[in-house]
Coordinates of C-alpha atoms and ligand atoms in Angstrom, one line a residue:
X1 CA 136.0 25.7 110.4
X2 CA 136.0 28.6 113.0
X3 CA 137.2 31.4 110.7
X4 CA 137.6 34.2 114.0
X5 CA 137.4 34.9 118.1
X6 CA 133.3 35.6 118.1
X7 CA 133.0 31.7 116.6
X8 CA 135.5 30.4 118.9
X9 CA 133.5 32.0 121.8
X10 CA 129.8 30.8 120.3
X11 CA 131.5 27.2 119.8
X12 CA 132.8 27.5 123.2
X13 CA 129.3 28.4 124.7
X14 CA 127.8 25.1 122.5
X15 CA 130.3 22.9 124.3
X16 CA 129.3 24.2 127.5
X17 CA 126.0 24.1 127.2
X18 CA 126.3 20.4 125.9
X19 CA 129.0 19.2 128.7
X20 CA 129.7 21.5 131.3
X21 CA 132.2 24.1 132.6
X22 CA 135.7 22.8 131.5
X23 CA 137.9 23.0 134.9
X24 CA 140.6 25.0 135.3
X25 CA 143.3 25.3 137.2
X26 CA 145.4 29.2 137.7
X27 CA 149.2 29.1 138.5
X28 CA 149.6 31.7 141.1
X29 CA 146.3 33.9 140.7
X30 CA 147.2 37.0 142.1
X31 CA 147.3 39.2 138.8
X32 CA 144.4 41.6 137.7
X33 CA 144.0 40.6 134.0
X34 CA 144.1 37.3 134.7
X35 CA 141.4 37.1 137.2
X36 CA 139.1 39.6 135.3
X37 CA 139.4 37.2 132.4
X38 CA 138.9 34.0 134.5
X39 CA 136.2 35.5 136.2
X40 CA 134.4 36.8 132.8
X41 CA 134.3 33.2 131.9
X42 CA 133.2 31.9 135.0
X43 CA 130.3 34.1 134.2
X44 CA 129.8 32.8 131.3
X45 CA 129.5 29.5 132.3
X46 CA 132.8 28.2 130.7
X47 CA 134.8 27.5 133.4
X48 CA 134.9 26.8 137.2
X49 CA 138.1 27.2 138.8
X50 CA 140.6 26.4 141.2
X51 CA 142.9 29.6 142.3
X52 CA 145.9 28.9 143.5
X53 CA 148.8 31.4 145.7
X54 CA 149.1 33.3 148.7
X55 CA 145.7 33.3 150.0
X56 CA 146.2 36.9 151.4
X57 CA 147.2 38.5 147.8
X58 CA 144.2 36.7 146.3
X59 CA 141.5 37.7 148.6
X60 CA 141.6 41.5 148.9
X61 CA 143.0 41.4 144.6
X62 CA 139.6 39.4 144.3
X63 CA 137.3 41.7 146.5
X64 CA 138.9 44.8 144.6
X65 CA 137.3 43.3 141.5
X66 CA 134.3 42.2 142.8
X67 CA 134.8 38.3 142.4
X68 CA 133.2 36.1 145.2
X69 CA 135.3 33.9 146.5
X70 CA 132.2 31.5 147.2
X71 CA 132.4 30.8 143.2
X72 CA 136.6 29.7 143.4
X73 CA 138.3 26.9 145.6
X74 CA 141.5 28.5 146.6
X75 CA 144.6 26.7 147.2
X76 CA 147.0 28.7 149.9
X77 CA 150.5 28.1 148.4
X78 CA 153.6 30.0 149.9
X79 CA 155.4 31.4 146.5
X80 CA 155.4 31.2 142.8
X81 CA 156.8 27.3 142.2
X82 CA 155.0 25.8 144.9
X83 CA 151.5 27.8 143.5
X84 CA 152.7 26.3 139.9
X85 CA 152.9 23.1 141.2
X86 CA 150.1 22.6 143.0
X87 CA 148.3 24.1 139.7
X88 CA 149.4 21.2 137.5
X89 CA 149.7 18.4 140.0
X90 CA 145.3 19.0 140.2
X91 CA 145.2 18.7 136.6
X92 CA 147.7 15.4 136.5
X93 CA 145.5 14.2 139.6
X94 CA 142.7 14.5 137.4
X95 CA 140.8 17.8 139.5
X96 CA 141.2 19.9 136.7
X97 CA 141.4 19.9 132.6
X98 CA 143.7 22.3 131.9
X99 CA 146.4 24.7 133.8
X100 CA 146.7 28.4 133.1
X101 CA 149.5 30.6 133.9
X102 CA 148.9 33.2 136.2
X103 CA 151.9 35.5 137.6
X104 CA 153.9 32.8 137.5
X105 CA 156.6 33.2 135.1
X106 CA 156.3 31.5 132.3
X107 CA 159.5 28.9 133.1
X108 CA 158.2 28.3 136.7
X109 CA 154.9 27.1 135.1
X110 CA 156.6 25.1 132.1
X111 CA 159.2 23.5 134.6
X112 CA 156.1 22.2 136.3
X113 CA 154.6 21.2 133.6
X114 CA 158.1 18.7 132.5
X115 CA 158.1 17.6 136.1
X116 CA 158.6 13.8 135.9
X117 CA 156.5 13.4 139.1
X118 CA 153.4 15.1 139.1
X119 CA 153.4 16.8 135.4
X120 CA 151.9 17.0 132.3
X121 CA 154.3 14.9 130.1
X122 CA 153.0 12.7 127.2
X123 CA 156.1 11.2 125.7
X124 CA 156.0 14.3 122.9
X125 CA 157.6 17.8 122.3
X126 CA 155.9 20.5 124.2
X127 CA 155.7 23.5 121.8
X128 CA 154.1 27.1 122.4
X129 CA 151.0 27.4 119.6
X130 CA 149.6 31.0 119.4
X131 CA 146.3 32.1 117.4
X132 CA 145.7 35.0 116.1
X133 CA 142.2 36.8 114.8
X134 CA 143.8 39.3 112.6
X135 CA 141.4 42.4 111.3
X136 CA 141.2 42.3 107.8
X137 CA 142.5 39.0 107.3
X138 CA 139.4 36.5 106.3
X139 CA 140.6 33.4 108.9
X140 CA 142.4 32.6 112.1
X141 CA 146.1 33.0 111.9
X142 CA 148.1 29.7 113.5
X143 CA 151.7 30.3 114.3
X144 CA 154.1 28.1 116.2
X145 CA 156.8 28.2 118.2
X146 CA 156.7 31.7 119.6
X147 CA 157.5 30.5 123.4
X148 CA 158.9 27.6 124.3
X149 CA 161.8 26.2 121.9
X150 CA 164.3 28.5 122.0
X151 CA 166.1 26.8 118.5
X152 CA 163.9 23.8 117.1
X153 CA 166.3 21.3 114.8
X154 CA 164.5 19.6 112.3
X155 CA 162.9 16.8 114.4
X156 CA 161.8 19.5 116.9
X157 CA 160.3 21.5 114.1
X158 CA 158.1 18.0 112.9
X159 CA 156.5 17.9 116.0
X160 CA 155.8 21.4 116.8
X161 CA 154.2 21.0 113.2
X162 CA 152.3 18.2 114.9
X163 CA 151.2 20.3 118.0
X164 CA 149.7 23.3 115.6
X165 CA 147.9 21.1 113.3
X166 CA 146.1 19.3 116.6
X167 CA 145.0 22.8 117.3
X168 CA 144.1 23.6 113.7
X169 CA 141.8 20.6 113.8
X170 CA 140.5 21.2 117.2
X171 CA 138.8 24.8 115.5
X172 CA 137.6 22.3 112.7
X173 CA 140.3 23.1 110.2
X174 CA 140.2 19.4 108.3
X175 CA 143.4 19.3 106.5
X176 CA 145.6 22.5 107.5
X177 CA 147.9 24.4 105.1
X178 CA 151.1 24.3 107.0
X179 CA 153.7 27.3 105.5
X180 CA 157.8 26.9 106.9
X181 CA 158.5 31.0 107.0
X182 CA 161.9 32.3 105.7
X183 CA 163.3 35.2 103.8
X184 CA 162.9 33.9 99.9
X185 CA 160.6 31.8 98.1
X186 CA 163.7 29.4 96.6
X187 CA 165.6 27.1 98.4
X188 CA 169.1 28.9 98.6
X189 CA 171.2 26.2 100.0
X190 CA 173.2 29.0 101.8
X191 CA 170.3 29.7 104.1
X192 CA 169.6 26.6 106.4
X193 CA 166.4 26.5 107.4
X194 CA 164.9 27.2 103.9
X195 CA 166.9 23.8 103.6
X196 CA 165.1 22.1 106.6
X197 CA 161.8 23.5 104.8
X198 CA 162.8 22.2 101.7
X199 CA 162.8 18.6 103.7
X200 CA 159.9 19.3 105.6
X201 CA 157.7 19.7 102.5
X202 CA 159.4 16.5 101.1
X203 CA 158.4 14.8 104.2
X204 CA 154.5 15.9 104.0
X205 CA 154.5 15.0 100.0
X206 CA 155.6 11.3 101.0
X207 CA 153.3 11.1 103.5
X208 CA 155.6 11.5 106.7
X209 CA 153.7 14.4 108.5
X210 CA 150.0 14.0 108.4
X211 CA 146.7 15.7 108.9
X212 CA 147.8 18.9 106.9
X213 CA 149.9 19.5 103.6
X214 CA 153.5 21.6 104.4
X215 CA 155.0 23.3 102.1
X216 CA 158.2 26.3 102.4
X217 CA 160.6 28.1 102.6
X218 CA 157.7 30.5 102.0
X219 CA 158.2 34.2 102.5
X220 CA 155.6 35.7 105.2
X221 CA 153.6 37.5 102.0
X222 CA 154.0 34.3 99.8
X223 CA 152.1 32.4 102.5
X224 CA 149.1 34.2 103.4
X225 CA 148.3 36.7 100.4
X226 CA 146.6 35.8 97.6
X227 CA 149.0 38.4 95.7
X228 CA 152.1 36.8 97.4
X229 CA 151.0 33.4 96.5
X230 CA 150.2 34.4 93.2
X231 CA 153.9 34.4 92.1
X232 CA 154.3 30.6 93.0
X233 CA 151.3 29.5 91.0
X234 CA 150.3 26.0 91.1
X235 CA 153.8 24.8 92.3
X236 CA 152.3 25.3 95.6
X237 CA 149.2 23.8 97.8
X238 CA 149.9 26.4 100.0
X239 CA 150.9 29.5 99.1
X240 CA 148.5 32.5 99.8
X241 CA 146.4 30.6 102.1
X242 CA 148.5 29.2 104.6
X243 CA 146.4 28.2 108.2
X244 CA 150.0 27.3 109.9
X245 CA 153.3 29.4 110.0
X246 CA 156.0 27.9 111.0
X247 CA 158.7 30.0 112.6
X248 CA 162.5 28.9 112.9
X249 CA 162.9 30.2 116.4
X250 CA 161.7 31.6 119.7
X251 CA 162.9 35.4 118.4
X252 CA 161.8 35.2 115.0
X253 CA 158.0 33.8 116.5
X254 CA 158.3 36.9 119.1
X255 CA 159.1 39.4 116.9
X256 CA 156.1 37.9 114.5
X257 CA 153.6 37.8 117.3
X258 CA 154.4 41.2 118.4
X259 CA 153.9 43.1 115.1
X260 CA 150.5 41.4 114.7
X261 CA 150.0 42.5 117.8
X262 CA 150.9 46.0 117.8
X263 CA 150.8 47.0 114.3
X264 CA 147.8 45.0 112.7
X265 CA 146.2 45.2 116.5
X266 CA 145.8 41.0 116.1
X267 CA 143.5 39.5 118.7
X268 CA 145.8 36.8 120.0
X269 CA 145.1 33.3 121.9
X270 CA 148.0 31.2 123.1
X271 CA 149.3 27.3 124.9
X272 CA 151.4 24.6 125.1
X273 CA 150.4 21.7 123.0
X274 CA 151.7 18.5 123.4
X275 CA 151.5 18.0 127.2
X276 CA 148.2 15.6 128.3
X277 CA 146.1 18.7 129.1
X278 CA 146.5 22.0 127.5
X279 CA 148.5 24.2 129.5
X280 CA 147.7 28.4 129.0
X281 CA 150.5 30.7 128.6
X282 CA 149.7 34.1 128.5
X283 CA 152.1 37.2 129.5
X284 CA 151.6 39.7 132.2
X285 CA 151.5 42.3 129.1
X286 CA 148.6 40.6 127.4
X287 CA 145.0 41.8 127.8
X288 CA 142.2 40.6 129.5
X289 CA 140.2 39.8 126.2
X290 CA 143.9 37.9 125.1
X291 CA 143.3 36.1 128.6
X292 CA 139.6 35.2 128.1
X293 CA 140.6 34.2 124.2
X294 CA 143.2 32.0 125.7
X295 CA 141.1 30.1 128.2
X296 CA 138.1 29.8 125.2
X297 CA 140.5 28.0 123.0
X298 CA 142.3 25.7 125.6
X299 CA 138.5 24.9 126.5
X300 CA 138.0 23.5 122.2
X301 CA 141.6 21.9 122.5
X302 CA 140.7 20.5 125.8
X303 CA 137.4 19.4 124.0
X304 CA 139.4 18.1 120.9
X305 CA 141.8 15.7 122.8
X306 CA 138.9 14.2 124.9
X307 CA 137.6 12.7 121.6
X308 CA 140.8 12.1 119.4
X309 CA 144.3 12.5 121.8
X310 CA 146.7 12.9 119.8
X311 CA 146.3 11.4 116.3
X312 CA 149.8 12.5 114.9
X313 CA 152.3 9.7 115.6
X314 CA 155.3 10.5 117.5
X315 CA 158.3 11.2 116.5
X316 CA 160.0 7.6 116.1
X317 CA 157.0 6.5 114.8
X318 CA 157.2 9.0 111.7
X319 CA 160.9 7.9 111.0
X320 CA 160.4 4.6 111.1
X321 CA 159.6 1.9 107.9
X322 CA 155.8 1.9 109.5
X323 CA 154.3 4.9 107.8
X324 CA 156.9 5.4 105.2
X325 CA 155.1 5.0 102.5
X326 CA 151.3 5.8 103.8
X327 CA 149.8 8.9 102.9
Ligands
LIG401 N1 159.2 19.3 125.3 C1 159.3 18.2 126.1 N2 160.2 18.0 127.0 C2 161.1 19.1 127.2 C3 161.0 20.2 126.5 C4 160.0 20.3 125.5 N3 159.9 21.4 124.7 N4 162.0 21.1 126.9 C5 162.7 20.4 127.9 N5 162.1 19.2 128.1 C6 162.5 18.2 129.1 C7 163.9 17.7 128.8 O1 163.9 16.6 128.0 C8 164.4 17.4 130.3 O2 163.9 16.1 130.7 C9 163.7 18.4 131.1 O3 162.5 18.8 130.4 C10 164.5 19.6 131.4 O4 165.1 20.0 130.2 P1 166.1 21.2 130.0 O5 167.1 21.2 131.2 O6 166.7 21.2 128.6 O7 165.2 22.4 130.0 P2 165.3 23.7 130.8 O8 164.9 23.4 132.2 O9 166.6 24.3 130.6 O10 164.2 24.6 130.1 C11 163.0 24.2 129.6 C12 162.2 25.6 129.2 C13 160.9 25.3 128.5 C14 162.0 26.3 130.5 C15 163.2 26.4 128.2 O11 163.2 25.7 127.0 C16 162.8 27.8 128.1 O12 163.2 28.6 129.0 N6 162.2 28.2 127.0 C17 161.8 29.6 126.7 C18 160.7 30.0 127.6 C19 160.6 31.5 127.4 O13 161.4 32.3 127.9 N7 159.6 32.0 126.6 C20 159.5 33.4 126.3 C21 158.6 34.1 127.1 S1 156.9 33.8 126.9

């Protein structure tokens, strides 16, 4: 189990030095961060990688920073969609192993991504999975969904369980502690989604969602303090040492993501899990270390999907007679 960043970065480095730079593709280049942190692990030997935008933006941006462009293959594309495209259409095409978001905004890159022709669809949810190295706190911090779905119903929320624990597994976490986040530890029947919780850890006890053990509505401190924990006992498997929060929307995720951010100064990682290749979504605000950590895990999920795809059935699969009693 990689318990912070510095392991994710040495694991990274293994797999390189075993296989190869992982290729990757960048959705409209032209942004500082982005290219320092691309760049950095170009250096590193991680990646190669195919830039693509407005040649004349990249070239001088590039220069300015001391990147060669002998090391890239650029890709002249006129504006933002058409540089998005061109970015995931290489990875569908087989070119590349995994997209990431440049200056692009986020929905130009993701309506991309869901394009029926030359996307990234795999017959699942796509769902926004963040990672978080947070000072203090002894492992890596999963959350999910912070950036894509806006208002996840119940189904949504099973398979953006799925996406999270393919990435907990991809950084060797064997059987994930999945905690559904709301604001008390009992299931009040006038708050809904601790009533969608409630179902959720019904579902994992029976053997419906697999590959980790769920259990909620926890409260934030219930699920990763031993303290907080401490108050449900043994009535829970995961309380105090949750590896997976789940969030009940895109503003409660945001706000969550932030504050590590800002007030326990997290170190944070993030993509979209559930297309066929990982897809890196970082914001223009984020860091170039965020950047780098970003492209180091879509390179151990990238790894990760090569050996196993994705071993959590799909959605109809889960509600039908076929796995209703395995466990
Ligand atoms: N997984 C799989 N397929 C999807 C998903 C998903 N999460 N979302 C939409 N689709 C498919 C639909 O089935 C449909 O075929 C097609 O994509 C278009 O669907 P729409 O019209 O419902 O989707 P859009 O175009 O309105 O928006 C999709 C976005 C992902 C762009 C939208 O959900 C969005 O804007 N999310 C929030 C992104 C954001 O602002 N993040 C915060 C900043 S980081």
């Amino acid at each position: 189990m990689i318990p912070n960043f510095e392991l994710m970065h040495q694991r990274a480095k293994e797999l390189a030095a075993d296989v190869g730079p992982r290729r990757l593709t960048v959705a409209q280049a032209a942004d500082e961060h982005v290219l320092e942190a691309v760049d950095d692990a170009f250096r590193a030997g991680l990646v190669r990688a195919i830039l693509t935008g407005r040649k004349d933006e990249l070239l001088p941006l590039m220069g300015s920073l001391g990147m060669s462009e002998a090391d890239y293959r650029i890709v002249d594309t006129p504006d933002p969609a058409h540089a998005a495209r061109e970015a995931v259409r290489l990875v569908s095409a087989g070119e590349a192993d995994m997209v990431l978001k440049g200056k692009a905004h986020t929905s130009t890159v993701l309506h991309a991504v869901l394009d029926k022709q030359i996307g990234l669809r795999a017959r699942r949810l796509l769902s926004h999975v963040a990672v978080y190295d947070v000072p203090g706190h002894p492992k890596l911090l999963i959350m999910s969904d912070p950036g894509m779905n806006i208002a996840p119903t119940l189904q949504e929320k099973i398979q953006i369980i799925d996406n999270a624990v393919v990435v907990a597994h991809a950084l060797g976490i064997e059987r994930p502690k999945v905690a559904i986040l709301s604001a008390a530890d009992t299931v009040n029947p006038a708050m809904p989604h601790a009533v969608e919780a409630a179902v959720l850890s019904k579902m994992s006890q029976r053997g419906q969602i697999r590959g980790c053990v769920v259990d909620g509505p926890l409260t934030l401190d219930a699920a990763v303090t031993y303290e907080g924990g401490d108050i449900l006992g043994s009535r829970s498997d995961v309380a105090g040492d949750a590896d997976i929060l789940i969030v009940n929307s895109i503003e409660e995720g945001n706000l969550l993501s932030k504050s590590l951010s800002m007030f326990a100064h997290a170190g944070f990682a993030g993509l979209i899990v559930g297309a066929s290749s990982p897809v890196l979504v970082v914001s223009r605000a984020d860091s170039r270390k965020s950047k780098l950590d970003s492209i180091v895990l879509g390179i151990l999920l990238s790894e990760h999907l090569k050996k196993v795809a994705f071993t959590a059935p799909p959605l109809e699969r889960i509600l039908t007679s076929e796995v209703r009693f395995d466990s």
